[in-house]
Amino acid sequence: MIPASFEYHTPQSVSEALTLLGQHGDDAKILAGGHSLLPALKLRLSSVGHLIDIGRIADLAYIKEDQGQLCLGARSTHYQVESSSLVQQKCPLLAECASNIGDVQVRNRGTLGGSLAHADPAADYPAAILALDAEIQVVSSSGKRTIKAEDFFVDMLTTALQAGEIVTEVRIAPAAVKTGSAYLKVPQPASGFAVVGVAAIVTLDASGKCTNVRVGITGAAAKAFRAKGTEAALTGEMPDEKTLAQAAAQSTTGIDANGDIFASAEYRMQLVRVYTRRALAKAVERAKS
Ligand code: FAD
């Protein structure tokens, strides 16, 4: 299908994009990789009078280290995140997560900022961003603010972003020594989106006990979430097979799971428990090595 007509803008700077957003208000949308927005416009699920393409704003395209934190500009494509040696070295979980998104065409166009702002309940990044306790920097005409990952995802396709705000950067703190991580997913065979995706991070102390455990889960519910019951059950414990299974069993506590023609809610819950156990086991193995 063909989208309803719109005016196309190509700002060269963030301030130019903010001015356009201010001028057109609710009748404008940011366009990044277009891999979620354009299908919605073509299907006429959404329509907008002005598209503000941030694809030419050089200030949003970088992956760098700043004061020990890994900083990724919102325009970083999934492919850039997956293939960056800095990301692979400093935050292998994010690179692994990006490598699981869609196919090579999607990864070449889709962006980190676009994926987070869209907040698809089956998107991969939210699981990793939550597990990493990342910070999301946003800017509007009234200034900058930082949103913690935990506060960012509000509901299905809904974030803490306010009207007129643009995601500019994702910041990730360095991992402690003896930390391992893993992202595992069950992809929907047609789209590649996560039926369930689990991001696990485990830090071990000298005796091999878990000192820090963080688990982010996507695909299962209206929004991605932290499996806090699992994290609490494993913290302070030796991560043997039985303990990992007991902790993973807590991952669905209190979750109102999605069901659809591809996977019932009950099946998704089972996948969450199984993939949480496997992701934790892999993270532990990597922490040891
Ligand atoms: P766009 O489509 O350009 O924008 C999406 C929304 O975010 C729009 O509302 C836009 O206004 C807003 N936006 C964009 N950038 C910003 C910003 N910087 N600040 C504020 N708002 C912004 N995703 C997965 O996670 N896993 C998959 O397996 C997967 N498979 C896919 C398969 C196919 C066939 C397709 C088409 C998409 C798939 N996706 C998947 C989605 C893909 O990752 C998208 O690229 C991503 O969800 C949106 O990023 P984008 O840069 O394309 O954003």
mmCIF file of C-alpha atoms and ligand atoms in Angstrom:
data_model
loop_
_atom_site.group_PDB
_atom_site.id
_atom_site.type_symbol
_atom_site.label_atom_id
_atom_site.label_comp_id
_atom_site.label_asym_id
_atom_site.label_seq_id
_atom_site.Cartn_x
_atom_site.Cartn_y
_atom_site.Cartn_z
ATOM 1 C CA MET A 1 0.000 0.000 0.000
ATOM 2 C CA ILE A 2 0.967 3.616 -0.404
ATOM 3 C CA PRO A 3 1.127 5.936 2.616
ATOM 4 C CA ALA A 4 -0.958 9.096 2.815
ATOM 5 C CA SER A 5 1.008 12.068 1.515
ATOM 6 C CA PHE A 6 3.408 13.877 3.839
ATOM 7 C CA GLU A 7 6.092 16.536 3.704
ATOM 8 C CA TYR A 8 9.614 15.184 4.028
ATOM 9 C CA HIS A 9 12.233 17.160 5.979
ATOM 10 C CA THR A 10 15.972 16.499 6.189
ATOM 11 C CA PRO A 11 17.414 18.480 9.102
ATOM 12 C CA GLN A 12 21.204 18.553 9.332
ATOM 13 C CA SER A 13 21.360 19.075 13.090
ATOM 14 C CA VAL A 14 19.481 18.086 16.242
ATOM 15 C CA SER A 15 18.473 21.707 16.853
ATOM 16 C CA GLU A 16 17.012 21.929 13.322
ATOM 17 C CA ALA A 17 15.050 18.717 13.974
ATOM 18 C CA LEU A 18 13.757 20.146 17.273
ATOM 19 C CA THR A 19 12.636 23.345 15.535
ATOM 20 C CA LEU A 20 10.716 21.286 12.956
ATOM 21 C CA LEU A 21 9.139 19.190 15.722
ATOM 22 C CA GLY A 22 8.126 22.405 17.498
ATOM 23 C CA GLN A 23 6.625 23.851 14.305
ATOM 24 C CA HIS A 24 4.563 20.795 13.368
ATOM 25 C CA GLY A 25 3.753 19.312 16.790
ATOM 26 C CA ASP A 26 1.516 16.230 16.710
ATOM 27 C CA ASP A 27 1.478 16.297 12.909
ATOM 28 C CA ALA A 28 5.199 15.396 12.761
ATOM 29 C CA LYS A 29 7.186 12.244 13.405
ATOM 30 C CA ILE A 30 10.875 11.472 13.519
ATOM 31 C CA LEU A 31 12.024 9.072 10.805
ATOM 32 C CA ALA A 32 15.150 7.028 11.557
ATOM 33 C CA GLY A 33 15.655 3.678 9.794
ATOM 34 C CA GLY A 34 11.976 3.610 8.801
ATOM 35 C CA HIS A 35 11.717 -0.122 9.433
ATOM 36 C CA SER A 36 8.844 0.235 11.883
ATOM 37 C CA LEU A 37 7.390 3.604 10.921
ATOM 38 C CA LEU A 38 7.181 3.130 7.144
ATOM 39 C CA PRO A 39 5.299 -0.198 7.322
ATOM 40 C CA ALA A 40 2.827 1.471 9.722
ATOM 41 C CA LEU A 41 2.380 4.416 7.322
ATOM 42 C CA LYS A 42 2.007 2.116 4.326
ATOM 43 C CA LEU A 43 -0.604 0.031 6.105
ATOM 44 C CA ARG A 44 -2.287 3.306 7.124
ATOM 45 C CA LEU A 45 -2.091 2.284 10.756
ATOM 46 C CA SER A 46 -0.501 5.690 11.215
ATOM 47 C CA SER A 47 -0.495 8.876 9.190
ATOM 48 C CA VAL A 48 1.421 12.072 9.620
ATOM 49 C CA GLY A 49 1.760 15.366 7.757
ATOM 50 C CA HIS A 50 5.520 15.795 8.274
ATOM 51 C CA LEU A 51 8.331 13.265 8.421
ATOM 52 C CA ILE A 52 11.535 14.572 9.962
ATOM 53 C CA ASP A 53 14.342 12.335 8.736
ATOM 54 C CA ILE A 54 17.229 12.358 11.239
ATOM 55 C CA GLY A 55 19.317 10.144 8.939
ATOM 56 C CA ARG A 56 21.626 13.020 7.929
ATOM 57 C CA ILE A 57 22.407 14.249 11.436
ATOM 58 C CA ALA A 58 26.058 13.338 11.915
ATOM 59 C CA ASP A 59 25.911 14.191 15.644
ATOM 60 C CA LEU A 60 23.656 11.174 16.282
ATOM 61 C CA ALA A 61 25.882 8.603 14.565
ATOM 62 C CA TYR A 62 28.753 7.417 16.746
ATOM 63 C CA ILE A 63 29.885 4.650 19.047
ATOM 64 C CA LYS A 64 32.515 5.806 21.534
ATOM 65 C CA GLU A 65 33.742 5.618 25.107
ATOM 66 C CA ASP A 66 33.233 8.598 27.387
ATOM 67 C CA GLN A 67 34.386 8.643 31.029
ATOM 68 C CA GLY A 68 34.451 4.843 31.050
ATOM 69 C CA GLN A 69 30.902 4.516 29.710
ATOM 70 C CA LEU A 70 30.006 3.072 26.338
ATOM 71 C CA CYS A 71 28.016 5.719 24.430
ATOM 72 C CA LEU A 72 25.996 4.952 21.335
ATOM 73 C CA GLY A 73 24.359 7.638 19.215
ATOM 74 C CA ALA A 74 20.673 7.037 18.492
ATOM 75 C CA ARG A 75 21.372 6.630 14.766
ATOM 76 C CA SER A 76 23.675 3.638 15.303
ATOM 77 C CA THR A 77 22.315 0.899 13.088
ATOM 78 C CA HIS A 78 21.836 -2.609 14.410
ATOM 79 C CA TYR A 79 24.677 -3.700 12.091
ATOM 80 C CA GLN A 80 27.019 -1.030 13.495
ATOM 81 C CA VAL A 81 26.210 -2.148 17.045
ATOM 82 C CA GLU A 82 26.696 -5.815 16.152
ATOM 83 C CA SER A 83 30.009 -5.282 14.337
ATOM 84 C CA SER A 84 31.638 -2.557 16.454
ATOM 85 C CA SER A 85 34.804 -3.898 18.075
ATOM 86 C CA LEU A 86 34.291 -1.412 20.937
ATOM 87 C CA VAL A 87 30.792 -2.765 21.644
ATOM 88 C CA GLN A 88 32.013 -6.369 21.305
ATOM 89 C CA GLN A 89 34.778 -5.655 23.808
ATOM 90 C CA LYS A 90 32.953 -3.410 26.309
ATOM 91 C CA CYS A 91 29.426 -4.739 26.058
ATOM 92 C CA PRO A 92 29.251 -8.087 24.247
ATOM 93 C CA LEU A 93 25.611 -8.496 25.340
ATOM 94 C CA LEU A 94 24.493 -5.547 23.204
ATOM 95 C CA ALA A 95 26.464 -6.773 20.171
ATOM 96 C CA GLU A 96 24.990 -10.258 20.594
ATOM 97 C CA CYS A 97 21.502 -8.804 20.933
ATOM 98 C CA ALA A 98 21.888 -6.632 17.797
ATOM 99 C CA SER A 99 23.122 -9.626 15.791
ATOM 100 C CA ASN A 100 19.800 -11.359 16.572
ATOM 101 C CA ILE A 101 17.609 -8.620 15.073
ATOM 102 C CA GLY A 102 15.704 -9.452 11.880
ATOM 103 C CA ASP A 103 17.842 -10.064 8.817
ATOM 104 C CA VAL A 104 20.793 -8.244 7.295
ATOM 105 C CA GLN A 105 18.601 -5.679 5.480
ATOM 106 C CA VAL A 106 16.785 -4.801 8.697
ATOM 107 C CA ARG A 107 20.077 -4.561 10.596
ATOM 108 C CA ASN A 108 21.563 -2.269 7.949
ATOM 109 C CA ARG A 109 18.701 0.260 8.187
ATOM 110 C CA GLY A 110 17.132 -0.069 11.641
ATOM 111 C CA THR A 111 18.568 2.069 14.426
ATOM 112 C CA LEU A 112 19.052 1.703 18.162
ATOM 113 C CA GLY A 113 17.158 4.924 18.917
ATOM 114 C CA GLY A 114 14.301 3.984 16.579
ATOM 115 C CA SER A 115 13.907 0.557 18.107
ATOM 116 C CA LEU A 116 13.839 1.941 21.664
ATOM 117 C CA ALA A 117 11.442 4.783 20.788
ATOM 118 C CA HIS A 118 9.102 2.374 19.011
ATOM 119 C CA ALA A 119 9.009 -0.008 22.027
ATOM 120 C CA ASP A 120 7.652 -2.974 20.123
ATOM 121 C CA PRO A 121 6.857 -5.653 22.733
ATOM 122 C CA ALA A 122 8.735 -8.189 20.582
ATOM 123 C CA ALA A 123 11.820 -6.036 19.927
ATOM 124 C CA ASP A 124 15.173 -7.418 21.044
ATOM 125 C CA TYR A 125 17.031 -4.372 22.420
ATOM 126 C CA PRO A 126 14.698 -3.669 25.365
ATOM 127 C CA ALA A 127 15.726 -6.944 27.065
ATOM 128 C CA ALA A 128 19.430 -6.059 26.850
ATOM 129 C CA ILE A 129 18.941 -2.371 27.677
ATOM 130 C CA LEU A 130 17.025 -3.331 30.837
ATOM 131 C CA ALA A 131 19.559 -5.968 31.902
ATOM 132 C CA LEU A 132 22.385 -3.489 31.314
ATOM 133 C CA ASP A 133 20.669 -0.788 33.416
ATOM 134 C CA ALA A 134 21.405 1.560 30.519
ATOM 135 C CA GLU A 135 20.589 5.255 30.466
ATOM 136 C CA ILE A 136 18.746 6.830 27.578
ATOM 137 C CA GLN A 137 19.516 10.461 26.863
ATOM 138 C CA VAL A 138 16.841 12.565 25.220
ATOM 139 C CA VAL A 139 16.619 16.172 24.130
ATOM 140 C CA SER A 140 13.764 18.600 23.494
ATOM 141 C CA SER A 141 13.470 22.345 23.005
ATOM 142 C CA SER A 142 13.411 22.675 26.797
ATOM 143 C CA GLY A 143 16.705 20.831 27.311
ATOM 144 C CA LYS A 144 18.213 17.405 27.927
ATOM 145 C CA ARG A 145 17.220 14.674 30.331
ATOM 146 C CA THR A 146 18.306 11.144 31.112
ATOM 147 C CA ILE A 147 15.820 8.294 31.467
ATOM 148 C CA LYS A 148 16.800 5.061 33.173
ATOM 149 C CA ALA A 149 16.013 1.951 31.126
ATOM 150 C CA GLU A 150 13.690 0.736 33.845
ATOM 151 C CA ASP A 151 11.548 3.885 33.524
ATOM 152 C CA PHE A 152 11.704 4.099 29.733
ATOM 153 C CA PHE A 153 9.399 1.261 28.653
ATOM 154 C CA VAL A 154 5.922 2.139 29.857
ATOM 155 C CA ASP A 155 3.556 -0.117 27.909
ATOM 156 C CA MET A 156 3.051 -1.689 24.484
ATOM 157 C CA LEU A 157 4.502 0.778 21.921
ATOM 158 C CA THR A 158 4.636 3.398 24.679
ATOM 159 C CA THR A 159 7.712 4.931 26.278
ATOM 160 C CA ALA A 160 8.477 7.693 28.736
ATOM 161 C CA LEU A 161 9.336 9.980 25.791
ATOM 162 C CA GLN A 162 7.279 13.149 25.821
ATOM 163 C CA ALA A 163 6.016 15.061 22.792
ATOM 164 C CA GLY A 164 8.871 16.887 21.093
ATOM 165 C CA GLU A 165 11.631 14.697 22.571
ATOM 166 C CA ILE A 166 14.312 12.954 20.498
ATOM 167 C CA VAL A 167 16.419 10.037 21.726
ATOM 168 C CA THR A 168 20.033 11.082 21.247
ATOM 169 C CA GLU A 169 22.215 8.549 23.052
ATOM 170 C CA VAL A 170 22.335 5.313 25.022
ATOM 171 C CA ARG A 171 24.957 5.100 27.805
ATOM 172 C CA ILE A 172 26.133 1.871 29.377
ATOM 173 C CA ALA A 173 28.326 1.577 32.469
ATOM 174 C CA PRO A 174 31.353 -0.748 32.342
ATOM 175 C CA ALA A 175 30.918 -4.322 33.570
ATOM 176 C CA ALA A 176 32.672 -5.574 36.718
ATOM 177 C CA VAL A 177 35.392 -8.213 36.403
ATOM 178 C CA LYS A 178 34.193 -11.826 36.237
ATOM 179 C CA THR A 179 30.990 -10.788 34.495
ATOM 180 C CA GLY A 180 29.408 -12.888 31.777
ATOM 181 C CA SER A 181 26.344 -12.224 29.666
ATOM 182 C CA ALA A 182 24.147 -13.886 27.079
ATOM 183 C CA TYR A 183 21.172 -13.032 24.876
ATOM 184 C CA LEU A 184 19.029 -15.945 23.737
ATOM 185 C CA LYS A 185 15.851 -15.724 21.728
ATOM 186 C CA VAL A 186 13.119 -17.730 20.082
ATOM 187 C CA PRO A 187 12.547 -15.866 16.811
ATOM 188 C CA GLN A 188 9.204 -15.673 15.055
ATOM 189 C CA PRO A 189 10.110 -17.636 11.915
ATOM 190 C CA ALA A 190 8.643 -15.122 9.444
ATOM 191 C CA SER A 191 9.703 -11.748 10.904
ATOM 192 C CA GLY A 192 12.570 -12.677 13.221
ATOM 193 C CA PHE A 193 10.954 -10.677 16.053
ATOM 194 C CA ALA A 194 11.282 -12.256 19.512
ATOM 195 C CA VAL A 195 8.549 -14.668 20.531
ATOM 196 C CA VAL A 196 10.655 -14.578 23.675
ATOM 197 C CA GLY A 197 14.107 -13.051 24.201
ATOM 198 C CA VAL A 198 16.172 -13.208 27.385
ATOM 199 C CA ALA A 199 19.231 -11.099 28.234
ATOM 200 C CA ALA A 200 21.180 -12.310 31.278
ATOM 201 C CA ILE A 201 24.156 -10.779 33.076
ATOM 202 C CA VAL A 202 25.941 -12.548 35.936
ATOM 203 C CA THR A 203 28.924 -11.396 38.012
ATOM 204 C CA LEU A 204 30.772 -13.972 40.123
ATOM 205 C CA ASP A 205 32.980 -13.437 43.163
ATOM 206 C CA ALA A 206 36.282 -15.241 43.794
ATOM 207 C CA SER A 207 34.463 -18.223 45.320
ATOM 208 C CA GLY A 208 32.166 -18.559 42.285
ATOM 209 C CA LYS A 209 29.009 -17.179 43.937
ATOM 210 C CA CYS A 210 26.775 -14.761 42.042
ATOM 211 C CA THR A 211 27.207 -11.207 43.326
ATOM 212 C CA ASN A 212 25.149 -9.436 40.716
ATOM 213 C CA VAL A 213 22.442 -10.873 38.470
ATOM 214 C CA ARG A 214 20.296 -8.952 35.985
ATOM 215 C CA VAL A 215 17.780 -10.469 33.608
ATOM 216 C CA GLY A 216 15.747 -8.605 30.954
ATOM 217 C CA ILE A 217 12.931 -10.325 29.096
ATOM 218 C CA THR A 218 11.174 -9.295 25.885
ATOM 219 C CA GLY A 219 8.451 -10.769 23.693
ATOM 220 C CA ALA A 220 6.486 -12.276 26.540
ATOM 221 C CA ALA A 221 4.308 -9.396 27.707
ATOM 222 C CA ALA A 222 3.052 -5.954 26.679
ATOM 223 C CA LYS A 223 6.450 -4.492 27.502
ATOM 224 C CA ALA A 224 9.900 -5.836 28.281
ATOM 225 C CA PHE A 225 10.602 -6.352 31.979
ATOM 226 C CA ARG A 226 13.280 -7.285 34.530
ATOM 227 C CA ALA A 227 12.884 -10.732 36.104
ATOM 228 C CA LYS A 228 13.500 -9.463 39.627
ATOM 229 C CA GLY A 229 12.415 -12.703 41.333
ATOM 230 C CA THR A 230 15.031 -14.603 39.343
ATOM 231 C CA GLU A 231 17.697 -12.006 40.101
ATOM 232 C CA ALA A 232 16.988 -12.149 43.851
ATOM 233 C CA ALA A 233 16.870 -15.958 43.908
ATOM 234 C CA LEU A 234 20.328 -16.274 42.342
ATOM 235 C CA THR A 235 22.178 -13.446 44.051
ATOM 236 C CA GLY A 236 24.543 -14.783 46.726
ATOM 237 C CA GLU A 237 24.172 -18.365 45.471
ATOM 238 C CA MET A 238 26.482 -20.815 43.729
ATOM 239 C CA PRO A 239 25.087 -21.057 40.182
ATOM 240 C CA ASP A 240 24.757 -24.838 39.947
ATOM 241 C CA GLU A 241 22.204 -26.474 37.662
ATOM 242 C CA LYS A 242 19.536 -26.849 40.359
ATOM 243 C CA THR A 243 19.854 -23.263 41.622
ATOM 244 C CA LEU A 244 19.721 -21.874 38.083
ATOM 245 C CA ALA A 245 16.546 -23.861 37.371
ATOM 246 C CA GLN A 246 14.939 -22.720 40.638
ATOM 247 C CA ALA A 247 15.823 -19.099 39.934
ATOM 248 C CA ALA A 248 14.604 -19.300 36.315
ATOM 249 C CA ALA A 249 11.283 -20.694 37.556
ATOM 250 C CA GLN A 250 10.685 -17.260 39.176
ATOM 251 C CA SER A 251 10.989 -15.425 35.853
ATOM 252 C CA THR A 252 7.273 -15.477 35.059
ATOM 253 C CA THR A 253 5.972 -14.581 38.517
ATOM 254 C CA GLY A 254 3.318 -11.882 38.217
ATOM 255 C CA ILE A 255 3.591 -11.656 34.423
ATOM 256 C CA ASP A 256 0.516 -11.194 32.262
ATOM 257 C CA ALA A 257 1.848 -13.013 29.175
ATOM 258 C CA ASN A 258 0.869 -12.272 25.564
ATOM 259 C CA GLY A 259 -0.814 -14.956 23.518
ATOM 260 C CA ASP A 260 -1.347 -14.986 19.755
ATOM 261 C CA ILE A 261 -1.868 -17.469 16.933
ATOM 262 C CA PHE A 262 1.820 -18.257 16.931
ATOM 263 C CA ALA A 263 2.375 -18.851 20.654
ATOM 264 C CA SER A 264 -0.186 -19.066 23.457
ATOM 265 C CA ALA A 265 0.427 -17.222 26.713
ATOM 266 C CA GLU A 266 1.092 -20.544 28.474
ATOM 267 C CA TYR A 267 3.672 -21.587 25.849
ATOM 268 C CA ARG A 268 5.386 -18.179 26.062
ATOM 269 C CA MET A 269 5.646 -18.489 29.863
ATOM 270 C CA GLN A 270 7.292 -21.891 29.469
ATOM 271 C CA LEU A 271 9.700 -20.458 26.882
ATOM 272 C CA VAL A 272 10.583 -17.628 29.278
ATOM 273 C CA ARG A 273 11.461 -20.071 32.066
ATOM 274 C CA VAL A 274 13.492 -22.358 29.793
ATOM 275 C CA TYR A 275 15.327 -19.548 27.990
ATOM 276 C CA THR A 276 16.035 -17.728 31.257
ATOM 277 C CA ARG A 277 17.697 -20.861 32.606
ATOM 278 C CA ARG A 278 19.723 -21.315 29.419
ATOM 279 C CA ALA A 279 20.742 -17.633 29.203
ATOM 280 C CA LEU A 280 21.823 -17.647 32.850
ATOM 281 C CA ALA A 281 23.832 -20.848 32.361
ATOM 282 C CA LYS A 282 25.585 -19.351 29.341
ATOM 283 C CA ALA A 283 26.293 -16.086 31.183
ATOM 284 C CA VAL A 284 27.801 -18.049 34.109
ATOM 285 C CA GLU A 285 29.954 -20.118 31.743
ATOM 286 C CA ARG A 286 31.216 -16.905 30.101
ATOM 287 C CA ALA A 287 31.843 -15.245 33.484
ATOM 288 C CA LYS A 288 34.038 -18.212 34.448
ATOM 289 C CA SER A 289 36.077 -18.030 31.268
HETATM 290 P P1 FAD B 1 11.701 4.070 12.557
HETATM 291 O O1 FAD B 1 10.869 3.036 11.915
HETATM 292 O O2 FAD B 1 12.254 5.138 11.676
HETATM 293 O O3 FAD B 1 10.899 4.778 13.757
HETATM 294 C C1 FAD B 1 10.168 4.001 14.684
HETATM 295 C C2 FAD B 1 9.494 4.945 15.687
HETATM 296 O O4 FAD B 1 10.461 5.548 16.526
HETATM 297 C C3 FAD B 1 8.741 6.110 15.040
HETATM 298 O O5 FAD B 1 7.624 6.423 15.829
HETATM 299 C C4 FAD B 1 9.730 7.264 15.086
HETATM 300 O O6 FAD B 1 9.084 8.528 15.077
HETATM 301 C C5 FAD B 1 10.439 6.970 16.400
HETATM 302 N N1 FAD B 1 11.864 7.384 16.427
HETATM 303 C C6 FAD B 1 12.857 6.903 15.640
HETATM 304 N N2 FAD B 1 14.029 7.403 16.035
HETATM 305 C C7 FAD B 1 13.775 8.220 17.081
HETATM 306 C C8 FAD B 1 14.596 9.008 17.932
HETATM 307 N N3 FAD B 1 15.931 9.078 17.797
HETATM 308 N N4 FAD B 1 13.998 9.722 18.926
HETATM 309 C C9 FAD B 1 12.644 9.665 19.094
HETATM 310 N N5 FAD B 1 11.826 8.931 18.328
HETATM 311 C C10 FAD B 1 12.389 8.206 17.330
HETATM 312 N N6 FAD B 1 13.233 -5.534 15.539
HETATM 313 C C11 FAD B 1 13.718 -6.349 16.489
HETATM 314 O O7 FAD B 1 14.016 -5.874 17.578
HETATM 315 N N7 FAD B 1 13.909 -7.687 16.243
HETATM 316 C C12 FAD B 1 13.608 -8.267 15.060
HETATM 317 O O8 FAD B 1 13.821 -9.451 14.896
HETATM 318 C C13 FAD B 1 13.073 -7.431 14.043
HETATM 319 N N8 FAD B 1 12.724 -7.952 12.836
HETATM 320 C C14 FAD B 1 12.217 -7.121 11.888
HETATM 321 C C15 FAD B 1 11.871 -7.663 10.650
HETATM 322 C C16 FAD B 1 11.339 -6.847 9.663
HETATM 323 C C17 FAD B 1 10.953 -7.456 8.347
HETATM 324 C C18 FAD B 1 11.179 -5.442 9.885
HETATM 325 C C19 FAD B 1 10.645 -4.531 8.820
HETATM 326 C C20 FAD B 1 11.538 -4.896 11.100
HETATM 327 C C21 FAD B 1 12.055 -5.713 12.114
HETATM 328 N N9 FAD B 1 12.417 -5.213 13.356
HETATM 329 C C22 FAD B 1 12.907 -6.040 14.326
HETATM 330 C C23 FAD B 1 12.245 -3.769 13.659
HETATM 331 C C24 FAD B 1 13.527 -3.013 13.346
HETATM 332 O O9 FAD B 1 14.508 -3.323 14.299
HETATM 333 C C25 FAD B 1 13.293 -1.503 13.326
HETATM 334 O O10 FAD B 1 14.384 -0.981 12.680
HETATM 335 C C26 FAD B 1 13.149 -0.795 14.655
HETATM 336 O O11 FAD B 1 12.098 -1.294 15.424
HETATM 337 C C27 FAD B 1 12.827 0.673 14.470
HETATM 338 O O12 FAD B 1 13.988 1.369 14.191
HETATM 339 P P2 FAD B 1 14.033 2.371 12.993
HETATM 340 O O13 FAD B 1 15.347 3.065 13.090
HETATM 341 O O14 FAD B 1 13.732 1.661 11.738
HETATM 342 O O15 FAD B 1 12.872 3.413 13.411
#
